Coordinates of N, CA and C in Angstrom, one line a residue:
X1 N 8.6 -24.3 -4.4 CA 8.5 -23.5 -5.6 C 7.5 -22.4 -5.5
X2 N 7.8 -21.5 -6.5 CA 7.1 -20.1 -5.6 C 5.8 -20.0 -6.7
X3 N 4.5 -19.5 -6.4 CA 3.3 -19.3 -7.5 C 3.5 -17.9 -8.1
X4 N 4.6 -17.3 -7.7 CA 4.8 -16.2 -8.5 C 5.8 -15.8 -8.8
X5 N 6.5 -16.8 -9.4 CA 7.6 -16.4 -10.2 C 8.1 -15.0 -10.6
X6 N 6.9 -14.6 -11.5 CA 7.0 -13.5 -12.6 C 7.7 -12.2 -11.8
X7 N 7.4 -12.0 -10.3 CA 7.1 -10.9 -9.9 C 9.0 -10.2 -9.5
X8 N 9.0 -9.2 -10.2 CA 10.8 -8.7 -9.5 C 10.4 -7.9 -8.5
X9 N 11.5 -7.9 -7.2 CA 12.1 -7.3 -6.1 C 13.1 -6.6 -6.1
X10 N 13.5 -5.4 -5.9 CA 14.4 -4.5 -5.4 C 14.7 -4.7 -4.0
X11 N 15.3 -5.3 -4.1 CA 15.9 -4.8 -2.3 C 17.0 -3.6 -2.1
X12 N 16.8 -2.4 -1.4 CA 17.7 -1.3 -0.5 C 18.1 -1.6 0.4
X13 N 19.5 -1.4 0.4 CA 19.9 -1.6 2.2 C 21.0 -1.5 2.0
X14 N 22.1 -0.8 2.9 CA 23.2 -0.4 3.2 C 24.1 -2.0 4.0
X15 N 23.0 -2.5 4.6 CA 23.9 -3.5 5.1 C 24.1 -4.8 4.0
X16 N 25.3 -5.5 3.9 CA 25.5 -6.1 2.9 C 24.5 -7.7 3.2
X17 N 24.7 -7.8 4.9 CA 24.4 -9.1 5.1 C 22.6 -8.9 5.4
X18 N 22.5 -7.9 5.3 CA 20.4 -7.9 5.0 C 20.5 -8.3 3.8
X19 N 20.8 -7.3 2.7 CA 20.9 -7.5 1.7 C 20.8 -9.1 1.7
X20 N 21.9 -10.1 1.9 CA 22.3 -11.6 1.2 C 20.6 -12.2 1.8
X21 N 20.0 -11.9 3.1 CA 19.5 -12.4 4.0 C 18.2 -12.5 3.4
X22 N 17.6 -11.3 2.8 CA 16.5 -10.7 2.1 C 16.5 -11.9 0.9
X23 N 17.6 -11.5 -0.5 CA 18.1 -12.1 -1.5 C 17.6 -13.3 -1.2
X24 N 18.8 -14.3 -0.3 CA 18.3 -15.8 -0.2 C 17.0 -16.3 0.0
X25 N 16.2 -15.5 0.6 CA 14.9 -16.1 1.1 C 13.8 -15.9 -0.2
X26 N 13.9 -14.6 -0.4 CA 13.0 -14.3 -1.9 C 13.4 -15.0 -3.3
X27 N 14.5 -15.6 -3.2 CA 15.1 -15.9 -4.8 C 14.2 -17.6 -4.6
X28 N 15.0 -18.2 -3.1 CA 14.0 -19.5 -2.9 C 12.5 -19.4 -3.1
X29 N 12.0 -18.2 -3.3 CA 10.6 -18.0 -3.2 C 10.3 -18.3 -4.9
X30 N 11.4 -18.1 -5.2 CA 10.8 -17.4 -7.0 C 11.3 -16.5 -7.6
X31 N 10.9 -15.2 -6.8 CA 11.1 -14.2 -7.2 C 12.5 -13.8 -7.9
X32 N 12.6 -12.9 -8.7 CA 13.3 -12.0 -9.4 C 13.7 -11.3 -8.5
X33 N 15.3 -11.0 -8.0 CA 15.9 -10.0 -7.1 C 16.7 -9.1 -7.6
X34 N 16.4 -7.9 -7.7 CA 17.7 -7.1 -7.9 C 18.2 -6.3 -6.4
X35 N 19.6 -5.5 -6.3 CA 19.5 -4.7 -5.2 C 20.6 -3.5 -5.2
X36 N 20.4 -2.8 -4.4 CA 21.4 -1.6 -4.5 C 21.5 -1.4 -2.8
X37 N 22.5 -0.2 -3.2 CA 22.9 -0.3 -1.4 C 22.5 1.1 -0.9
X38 N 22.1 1.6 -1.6 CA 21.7 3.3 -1.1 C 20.4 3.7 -1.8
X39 N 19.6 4.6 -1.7 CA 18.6 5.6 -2.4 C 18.8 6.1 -4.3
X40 N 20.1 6.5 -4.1 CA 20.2 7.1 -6.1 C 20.6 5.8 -6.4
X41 N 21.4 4.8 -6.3 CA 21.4 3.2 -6.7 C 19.8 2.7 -7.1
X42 N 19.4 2.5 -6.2 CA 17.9 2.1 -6.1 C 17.2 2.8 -7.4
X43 N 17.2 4.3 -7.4 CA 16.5 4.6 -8.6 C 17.0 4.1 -9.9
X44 N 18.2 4.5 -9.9 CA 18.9 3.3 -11.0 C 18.4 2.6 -11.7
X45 N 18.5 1.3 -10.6 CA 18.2 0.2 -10.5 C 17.0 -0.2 -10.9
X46 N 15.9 0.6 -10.8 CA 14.5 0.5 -10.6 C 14.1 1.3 -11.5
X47 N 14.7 2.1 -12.2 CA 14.4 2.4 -14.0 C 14.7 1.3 -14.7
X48 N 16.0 0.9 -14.5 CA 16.2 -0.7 -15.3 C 15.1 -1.5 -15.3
X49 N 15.2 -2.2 -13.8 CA 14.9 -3.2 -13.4 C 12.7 -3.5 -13.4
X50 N 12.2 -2.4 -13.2 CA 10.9 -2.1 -13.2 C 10.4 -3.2 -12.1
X51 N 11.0 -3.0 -11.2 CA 10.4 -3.8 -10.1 C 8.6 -3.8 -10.0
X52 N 7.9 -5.1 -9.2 CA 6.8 -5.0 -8.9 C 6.9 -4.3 -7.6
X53 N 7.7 -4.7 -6.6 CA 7.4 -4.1 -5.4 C 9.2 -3.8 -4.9
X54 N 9.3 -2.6 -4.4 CA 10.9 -2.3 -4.0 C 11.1 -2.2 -2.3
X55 N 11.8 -3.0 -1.6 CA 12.1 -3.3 -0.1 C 13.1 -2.0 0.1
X56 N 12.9 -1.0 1.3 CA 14.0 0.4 1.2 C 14.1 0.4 2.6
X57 N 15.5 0.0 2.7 CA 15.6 0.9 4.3 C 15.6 2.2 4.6
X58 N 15.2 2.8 5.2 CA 15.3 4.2 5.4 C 16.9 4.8 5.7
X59 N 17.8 4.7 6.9 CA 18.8 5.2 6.8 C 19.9 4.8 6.1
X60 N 20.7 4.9 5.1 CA 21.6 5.2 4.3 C 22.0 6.2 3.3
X61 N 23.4 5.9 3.4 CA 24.2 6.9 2.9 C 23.7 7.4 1.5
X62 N 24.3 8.5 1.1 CA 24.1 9.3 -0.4 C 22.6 9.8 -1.0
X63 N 21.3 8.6 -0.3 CA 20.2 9.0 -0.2 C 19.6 8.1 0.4
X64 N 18.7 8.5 1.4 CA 17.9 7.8 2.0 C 16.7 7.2 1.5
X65 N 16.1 6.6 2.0 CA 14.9 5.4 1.4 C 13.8 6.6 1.1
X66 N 13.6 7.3 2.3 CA 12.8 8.0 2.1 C 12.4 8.8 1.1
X67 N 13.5 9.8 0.8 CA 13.8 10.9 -0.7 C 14.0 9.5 -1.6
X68 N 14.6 8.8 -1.8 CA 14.4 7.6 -2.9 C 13.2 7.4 -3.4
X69 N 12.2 7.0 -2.0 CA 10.2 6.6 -2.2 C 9.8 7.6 -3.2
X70 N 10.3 9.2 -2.5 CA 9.4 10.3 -2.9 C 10.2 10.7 -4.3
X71 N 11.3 10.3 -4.9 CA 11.3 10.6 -6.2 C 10.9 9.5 -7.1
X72 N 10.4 8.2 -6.8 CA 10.2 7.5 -7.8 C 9.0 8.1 -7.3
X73 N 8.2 7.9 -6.9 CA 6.4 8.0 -6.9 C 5.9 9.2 -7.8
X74 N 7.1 10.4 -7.6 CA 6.9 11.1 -9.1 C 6.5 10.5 -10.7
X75 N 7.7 9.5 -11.0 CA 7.4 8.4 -11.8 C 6.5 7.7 -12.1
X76 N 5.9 7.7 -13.6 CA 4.5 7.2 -14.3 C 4.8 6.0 -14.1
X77 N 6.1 4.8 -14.8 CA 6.0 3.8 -14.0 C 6.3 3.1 -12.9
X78 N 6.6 4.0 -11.9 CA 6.0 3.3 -10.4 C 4.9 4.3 -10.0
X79 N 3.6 4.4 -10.6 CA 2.7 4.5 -9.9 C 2.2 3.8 -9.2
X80 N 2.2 2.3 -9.7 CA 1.6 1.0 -9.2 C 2.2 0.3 -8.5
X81 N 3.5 0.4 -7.8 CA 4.8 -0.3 -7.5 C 4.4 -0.3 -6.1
X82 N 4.6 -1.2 -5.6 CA 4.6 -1.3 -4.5 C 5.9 -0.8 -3.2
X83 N 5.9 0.1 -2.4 CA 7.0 0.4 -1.8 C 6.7 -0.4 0.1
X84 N 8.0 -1.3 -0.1 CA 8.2 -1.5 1.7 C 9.2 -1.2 2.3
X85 N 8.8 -0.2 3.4 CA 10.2 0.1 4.3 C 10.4 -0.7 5.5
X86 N 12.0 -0.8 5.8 CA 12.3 -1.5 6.5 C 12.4 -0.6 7.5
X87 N 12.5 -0.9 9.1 CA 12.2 0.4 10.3 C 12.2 -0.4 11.3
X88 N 13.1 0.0 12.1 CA 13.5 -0.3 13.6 C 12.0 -0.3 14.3
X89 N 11.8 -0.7 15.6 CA 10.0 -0.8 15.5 C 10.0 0.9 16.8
X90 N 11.4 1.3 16.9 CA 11.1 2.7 18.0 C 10.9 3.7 16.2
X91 N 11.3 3.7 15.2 CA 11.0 4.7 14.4 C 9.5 5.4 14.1
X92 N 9.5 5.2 14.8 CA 7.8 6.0 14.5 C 7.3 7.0 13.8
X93 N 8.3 8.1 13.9 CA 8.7 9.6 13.0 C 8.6 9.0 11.4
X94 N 9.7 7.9 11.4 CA 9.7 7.5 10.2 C 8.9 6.7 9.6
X95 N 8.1 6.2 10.0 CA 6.8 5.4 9.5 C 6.4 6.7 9.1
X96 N 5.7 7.6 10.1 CA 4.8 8.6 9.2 C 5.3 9.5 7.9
X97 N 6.8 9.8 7.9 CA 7.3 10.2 6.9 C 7.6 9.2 6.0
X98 N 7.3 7.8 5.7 CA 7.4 7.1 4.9 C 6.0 7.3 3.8
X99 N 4.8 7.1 4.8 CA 3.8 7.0 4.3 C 3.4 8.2 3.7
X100 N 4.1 9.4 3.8 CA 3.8 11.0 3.7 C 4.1 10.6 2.1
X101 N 5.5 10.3 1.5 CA 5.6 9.9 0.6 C 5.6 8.3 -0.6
X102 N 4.3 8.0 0.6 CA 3.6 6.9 -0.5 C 3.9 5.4 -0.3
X103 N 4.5 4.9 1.0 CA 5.0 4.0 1.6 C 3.8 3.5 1.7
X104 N 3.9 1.7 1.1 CA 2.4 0.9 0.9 C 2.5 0.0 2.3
X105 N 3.6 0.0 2.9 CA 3.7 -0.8 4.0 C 4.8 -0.9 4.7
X106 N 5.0 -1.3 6.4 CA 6.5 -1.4 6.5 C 6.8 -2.9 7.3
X107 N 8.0 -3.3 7.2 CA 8.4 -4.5 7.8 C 9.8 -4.0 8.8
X108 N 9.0 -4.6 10.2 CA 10.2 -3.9 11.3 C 11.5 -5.5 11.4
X109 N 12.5 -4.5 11.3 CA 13.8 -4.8 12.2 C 13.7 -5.6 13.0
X110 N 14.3 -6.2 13.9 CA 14.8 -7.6 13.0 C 14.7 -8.4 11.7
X111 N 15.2 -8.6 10.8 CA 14.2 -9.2 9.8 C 14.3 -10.9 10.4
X112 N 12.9 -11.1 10.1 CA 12.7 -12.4 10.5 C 12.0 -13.4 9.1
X113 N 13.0 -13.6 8.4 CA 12.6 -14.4 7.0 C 11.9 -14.9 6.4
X114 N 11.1 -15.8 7.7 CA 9.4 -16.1 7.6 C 8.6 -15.7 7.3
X115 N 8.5 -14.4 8.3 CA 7.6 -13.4 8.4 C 7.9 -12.5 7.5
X116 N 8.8 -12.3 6.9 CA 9.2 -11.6 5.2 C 8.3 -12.0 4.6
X117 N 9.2 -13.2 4.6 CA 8.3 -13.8 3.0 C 7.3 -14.2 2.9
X118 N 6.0 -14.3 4.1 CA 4.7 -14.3 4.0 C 4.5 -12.9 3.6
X119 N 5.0 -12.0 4.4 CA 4.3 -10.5 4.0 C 4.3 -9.9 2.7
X120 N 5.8 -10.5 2.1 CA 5.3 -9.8 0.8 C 4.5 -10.7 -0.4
X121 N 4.8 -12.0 -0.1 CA 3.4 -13.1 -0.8 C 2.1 -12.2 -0.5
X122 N 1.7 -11.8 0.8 CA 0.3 -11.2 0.7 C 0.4 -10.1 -0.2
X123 N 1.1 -9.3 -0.1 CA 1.1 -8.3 -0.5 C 1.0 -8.3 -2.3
X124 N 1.6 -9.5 -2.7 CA 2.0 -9.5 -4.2 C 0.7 -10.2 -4.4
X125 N -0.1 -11.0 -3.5 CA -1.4 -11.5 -4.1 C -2.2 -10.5 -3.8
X126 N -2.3 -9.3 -3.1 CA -3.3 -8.5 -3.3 C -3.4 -8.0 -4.8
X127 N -2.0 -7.8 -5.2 CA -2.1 -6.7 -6.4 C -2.2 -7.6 -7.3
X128 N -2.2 -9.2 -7.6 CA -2.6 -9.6 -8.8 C -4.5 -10.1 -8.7
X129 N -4.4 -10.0 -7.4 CA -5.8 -10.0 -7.8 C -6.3 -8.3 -7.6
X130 N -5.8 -7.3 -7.7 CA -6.8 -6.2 -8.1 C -6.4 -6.1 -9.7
X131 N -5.6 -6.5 -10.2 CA -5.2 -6.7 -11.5 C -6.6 -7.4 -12.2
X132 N -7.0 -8.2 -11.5 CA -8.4 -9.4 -12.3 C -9.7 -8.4 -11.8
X133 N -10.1 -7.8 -11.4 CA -10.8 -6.9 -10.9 C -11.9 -6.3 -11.8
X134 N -12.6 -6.1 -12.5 CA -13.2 -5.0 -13.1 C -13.6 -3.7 -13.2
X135 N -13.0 -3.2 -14.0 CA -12.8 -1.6 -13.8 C -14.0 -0.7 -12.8
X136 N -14.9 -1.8 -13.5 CA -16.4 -1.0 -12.7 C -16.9 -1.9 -10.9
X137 N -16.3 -2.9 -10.8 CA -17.0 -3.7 -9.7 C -15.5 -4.6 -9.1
X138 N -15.7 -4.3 -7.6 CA -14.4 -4.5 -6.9 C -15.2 -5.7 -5.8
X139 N -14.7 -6.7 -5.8 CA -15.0 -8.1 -5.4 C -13.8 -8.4 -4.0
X140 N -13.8 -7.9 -2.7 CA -12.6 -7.6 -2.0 C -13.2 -8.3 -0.3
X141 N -12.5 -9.0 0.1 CA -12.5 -9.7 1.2 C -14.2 -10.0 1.3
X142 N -15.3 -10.2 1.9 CA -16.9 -10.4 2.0 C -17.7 -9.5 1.1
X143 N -17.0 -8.2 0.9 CA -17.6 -6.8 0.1 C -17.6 -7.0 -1.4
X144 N -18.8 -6.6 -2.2 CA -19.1 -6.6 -3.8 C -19.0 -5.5 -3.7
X145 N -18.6 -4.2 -4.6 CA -18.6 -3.0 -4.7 C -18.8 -2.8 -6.0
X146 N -20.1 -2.5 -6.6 CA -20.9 -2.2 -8.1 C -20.4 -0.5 -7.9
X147 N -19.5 0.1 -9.1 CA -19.4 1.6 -9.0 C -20.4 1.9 -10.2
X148 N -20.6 1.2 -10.9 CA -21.8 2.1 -11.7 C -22.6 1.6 -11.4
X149 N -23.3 1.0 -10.4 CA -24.8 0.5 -10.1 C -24.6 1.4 -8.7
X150 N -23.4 1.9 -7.9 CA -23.3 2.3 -6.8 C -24.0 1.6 -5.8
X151 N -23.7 0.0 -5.6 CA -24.3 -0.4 -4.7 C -23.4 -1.5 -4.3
X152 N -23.3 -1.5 -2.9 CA -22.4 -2.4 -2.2 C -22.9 -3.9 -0.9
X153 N -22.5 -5.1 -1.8 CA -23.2 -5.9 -0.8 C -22.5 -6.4 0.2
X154 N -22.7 -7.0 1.4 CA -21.8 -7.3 2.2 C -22.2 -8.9 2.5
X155 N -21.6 -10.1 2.0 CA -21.8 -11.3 2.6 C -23.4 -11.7 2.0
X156 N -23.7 -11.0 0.7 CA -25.3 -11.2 -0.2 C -25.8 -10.1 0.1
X157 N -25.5 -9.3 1.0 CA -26.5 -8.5 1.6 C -26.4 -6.8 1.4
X158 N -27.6 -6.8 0.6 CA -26.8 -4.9 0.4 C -26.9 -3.8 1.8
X159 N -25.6 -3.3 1.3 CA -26.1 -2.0 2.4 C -26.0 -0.4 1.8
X160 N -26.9 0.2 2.2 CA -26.9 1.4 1.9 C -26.0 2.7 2.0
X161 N -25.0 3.4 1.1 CA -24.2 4.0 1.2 C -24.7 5.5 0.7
X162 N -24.6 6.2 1.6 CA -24.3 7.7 0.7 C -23.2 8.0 -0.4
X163 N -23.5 8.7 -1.5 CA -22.8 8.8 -2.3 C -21.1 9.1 -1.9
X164 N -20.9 9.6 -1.2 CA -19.7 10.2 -1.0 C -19.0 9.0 0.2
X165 N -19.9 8.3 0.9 CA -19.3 6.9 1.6 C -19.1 6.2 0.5
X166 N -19.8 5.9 -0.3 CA -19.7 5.1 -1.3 C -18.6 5.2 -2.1
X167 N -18.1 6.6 -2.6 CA -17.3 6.6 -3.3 C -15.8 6.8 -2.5
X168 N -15.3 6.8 -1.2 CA -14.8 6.7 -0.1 C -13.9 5.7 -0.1
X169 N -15.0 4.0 -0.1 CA -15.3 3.0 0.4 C -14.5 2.5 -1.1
X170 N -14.9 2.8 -2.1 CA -14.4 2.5 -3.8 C -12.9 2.3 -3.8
X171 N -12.7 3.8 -3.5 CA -11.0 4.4 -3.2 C -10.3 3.5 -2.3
X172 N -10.7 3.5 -1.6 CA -9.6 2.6 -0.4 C -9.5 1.3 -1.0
X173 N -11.0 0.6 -1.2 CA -11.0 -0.6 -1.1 C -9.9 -1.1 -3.0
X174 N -10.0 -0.2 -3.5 CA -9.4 -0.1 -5.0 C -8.3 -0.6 -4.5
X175 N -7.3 -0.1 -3.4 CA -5.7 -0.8 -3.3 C -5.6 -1.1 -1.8
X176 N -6.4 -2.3 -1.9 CA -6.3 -2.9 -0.2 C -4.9 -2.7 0.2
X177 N -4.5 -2.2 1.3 CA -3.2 -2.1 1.8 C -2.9 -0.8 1.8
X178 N -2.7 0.0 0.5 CA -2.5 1.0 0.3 C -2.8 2.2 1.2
X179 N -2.1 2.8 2.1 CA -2.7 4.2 2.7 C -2.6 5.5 2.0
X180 N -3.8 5.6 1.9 CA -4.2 6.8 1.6 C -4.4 8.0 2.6
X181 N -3.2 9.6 2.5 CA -3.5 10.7 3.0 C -4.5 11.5 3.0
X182 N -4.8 12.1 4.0 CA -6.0 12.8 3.9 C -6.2 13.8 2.7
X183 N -4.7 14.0 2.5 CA -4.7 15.2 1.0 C -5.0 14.0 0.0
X184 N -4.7 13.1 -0.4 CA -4.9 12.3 -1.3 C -6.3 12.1 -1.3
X185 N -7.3 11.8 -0.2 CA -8.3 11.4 -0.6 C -9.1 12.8 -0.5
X186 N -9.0 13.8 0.0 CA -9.7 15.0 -0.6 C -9.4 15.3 -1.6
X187 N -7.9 15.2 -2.9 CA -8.0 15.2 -3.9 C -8.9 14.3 -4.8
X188 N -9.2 13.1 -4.7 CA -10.2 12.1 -5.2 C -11.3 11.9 -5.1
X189 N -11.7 12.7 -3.9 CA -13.3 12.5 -3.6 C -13.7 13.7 -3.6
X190 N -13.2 15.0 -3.4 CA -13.6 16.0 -2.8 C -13.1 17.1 -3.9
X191 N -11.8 16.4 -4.6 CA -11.4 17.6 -5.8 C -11.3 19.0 -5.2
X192 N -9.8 18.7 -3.7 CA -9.6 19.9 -3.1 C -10.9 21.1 -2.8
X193 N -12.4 20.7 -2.5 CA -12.8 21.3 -2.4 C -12.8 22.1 -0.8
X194 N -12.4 23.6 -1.2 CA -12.4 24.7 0.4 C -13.1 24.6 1.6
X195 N -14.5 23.8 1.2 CA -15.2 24.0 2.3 C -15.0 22.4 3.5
X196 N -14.5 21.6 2.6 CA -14.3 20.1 2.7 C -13.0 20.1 3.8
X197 N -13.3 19.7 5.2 CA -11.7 19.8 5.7 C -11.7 18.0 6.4
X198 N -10.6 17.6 6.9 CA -10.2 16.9 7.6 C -11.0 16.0 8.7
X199 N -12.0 17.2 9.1 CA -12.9 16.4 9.7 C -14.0 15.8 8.8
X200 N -14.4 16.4 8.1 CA -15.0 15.6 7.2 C -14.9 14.3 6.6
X201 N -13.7 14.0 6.5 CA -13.1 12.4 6.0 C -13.7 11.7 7.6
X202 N -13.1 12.2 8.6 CA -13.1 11.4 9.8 C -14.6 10.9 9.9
X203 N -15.5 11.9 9.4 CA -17.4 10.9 9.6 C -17.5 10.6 8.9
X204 N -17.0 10.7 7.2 CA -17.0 9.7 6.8 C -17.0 8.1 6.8
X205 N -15.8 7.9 7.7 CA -15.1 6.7 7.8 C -15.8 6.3 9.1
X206 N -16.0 7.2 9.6 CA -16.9 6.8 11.0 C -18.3 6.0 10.7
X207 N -18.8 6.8 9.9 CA -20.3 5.9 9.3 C -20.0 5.1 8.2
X208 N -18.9 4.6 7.7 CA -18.6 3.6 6.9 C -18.4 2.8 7.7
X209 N -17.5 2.8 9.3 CA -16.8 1.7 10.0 C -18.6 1.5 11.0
X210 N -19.4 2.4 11.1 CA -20.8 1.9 11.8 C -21.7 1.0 10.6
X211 N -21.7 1.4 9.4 CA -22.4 0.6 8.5 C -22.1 -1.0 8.2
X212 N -20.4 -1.1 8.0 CA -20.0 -2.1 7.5 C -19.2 -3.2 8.8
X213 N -19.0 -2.5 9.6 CA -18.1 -2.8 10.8 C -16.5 -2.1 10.6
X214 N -15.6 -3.0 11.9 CA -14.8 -1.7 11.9 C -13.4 -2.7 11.3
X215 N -13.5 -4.0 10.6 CA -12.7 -4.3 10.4 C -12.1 -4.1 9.1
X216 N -12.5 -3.5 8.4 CA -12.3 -3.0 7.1 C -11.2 -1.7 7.0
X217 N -11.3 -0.7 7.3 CA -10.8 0.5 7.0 C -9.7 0.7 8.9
X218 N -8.4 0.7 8.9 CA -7.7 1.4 9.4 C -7.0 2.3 9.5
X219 N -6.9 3.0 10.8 CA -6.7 4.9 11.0 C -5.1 4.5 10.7
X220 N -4.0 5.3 9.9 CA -2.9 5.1 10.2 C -2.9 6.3 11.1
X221 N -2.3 6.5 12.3 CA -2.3 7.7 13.2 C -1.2 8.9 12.5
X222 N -1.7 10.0 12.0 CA -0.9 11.0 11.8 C -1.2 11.2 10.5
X223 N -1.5 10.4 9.9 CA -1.3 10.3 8.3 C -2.2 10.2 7.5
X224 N -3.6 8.7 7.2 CA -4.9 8.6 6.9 C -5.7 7.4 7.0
X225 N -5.6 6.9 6.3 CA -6.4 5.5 5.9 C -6.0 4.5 5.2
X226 N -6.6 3.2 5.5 CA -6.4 1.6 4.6 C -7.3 1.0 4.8
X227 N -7.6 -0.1 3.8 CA -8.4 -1.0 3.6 C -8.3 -1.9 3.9
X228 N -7.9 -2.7 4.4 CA -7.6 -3.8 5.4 C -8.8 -4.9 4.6
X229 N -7.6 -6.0 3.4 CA -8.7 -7.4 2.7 C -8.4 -8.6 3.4
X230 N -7.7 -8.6 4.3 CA -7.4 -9.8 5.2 C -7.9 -9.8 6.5

């Protein structure tokens, strides 16, 4: 029996027998399944349906996963939605264009049903516990993160952050998993400021990954950053 019932699924996918494959494993889980077989189905679907998290293959007919991702994320309610693409493990192109438009994670081809259905369990307990969280103080894998005391402990132990690490460290660690674009996080930390480029994030993260260690924060190559709570 599944501990999280509550939570609905979208599954995308052009193939009928992914589709049943997906379906059977998640429904035994608990979960709430709906599905569609293309990109404009899927939005459909997922205005109806208000999925927690939506599973999208990238290639199919009428619209792809991809333009699917990037017109719901327009959408006030799926701001919070969780998006997983499915991806051959040579697509690499398409990983980064996944995550260009807001892709929280991907799960490669073959599907192997196990290894499904753990990944998106993790995934759905990250977001109910950032759900229990306090607006002001983020409690996330060994890390206490006080934003209005601006002070971060690690395992009891505080460590000292500069303001702009600190508020860096906030952002990411706010949606463990979540990758965040370099334009994303210069819009949030930096408020598009001109003088602020690219490299700047990178020492950032560099003296956050020397301060804290380096298992926290991962480079997505091409793209930006995650917070890594497992």
């Amino acid at each position: 029996m599944s501990t999280l019932p509550k939570h609905k699924i979208l599954i995308v996918d052009d193939e009928p027998d992914i589709l049943e494959l997906i379906e059977y494993n998640l429904k035994k889980e608990g979960y709430q399944v709906f599905t569609a077989q293309n990109g404009q189905a899927a939005v459909a679907e997922a205005k109806k349906a208000l999925p927690d998290l939506i599973i999208l293959d990238i290639m199919m007919p009428v619209m792809d996963g991809i333009e699917a991702c990037r017109i719901m994320r327009t959408m006030p309610e799926f701001k919070n939605t969780f998006m997983v693409f499915l991806t051959a493990r040579s697509e690499e192109y398409s990983e980064i264009a996944g995550f260009n438009v807001g892709a929280d994670d991907y799960i490669a081809k073959p599907i192997k049903p196990r290894a499904l259905v753990s990944r998106i369990n993790a995934i759905l307990r990250r977001n109910s516990a950032s759900d229990e969280i306090s607006e002001n103080k983020l409690e996330v894998s060994d890390l206490v993160i006080d934003r209005e005391a601006y002070l971060v402990f690690q395992n009891g132990e505080k460590v000292v952050l500069a303001k702009k690490e600190f508020e860096l460290l906030y952002l990411l660690a706010s949606k463990p998993g979540k990758v965040y674009t370099r334009e994303n996080i210069l819009k949030n930390i930096w408020e598009d400021s001109v003088v602020v480029t690219n490299r700047t994030i990178d020492v950032h993260i560099r003296k956050l990954r020397e301060k804290l260690g380096e298992k926290y924060i991962s480079t997505i190559k091409g793209v930006g950053y995650k917070f890594d709570a497992e």
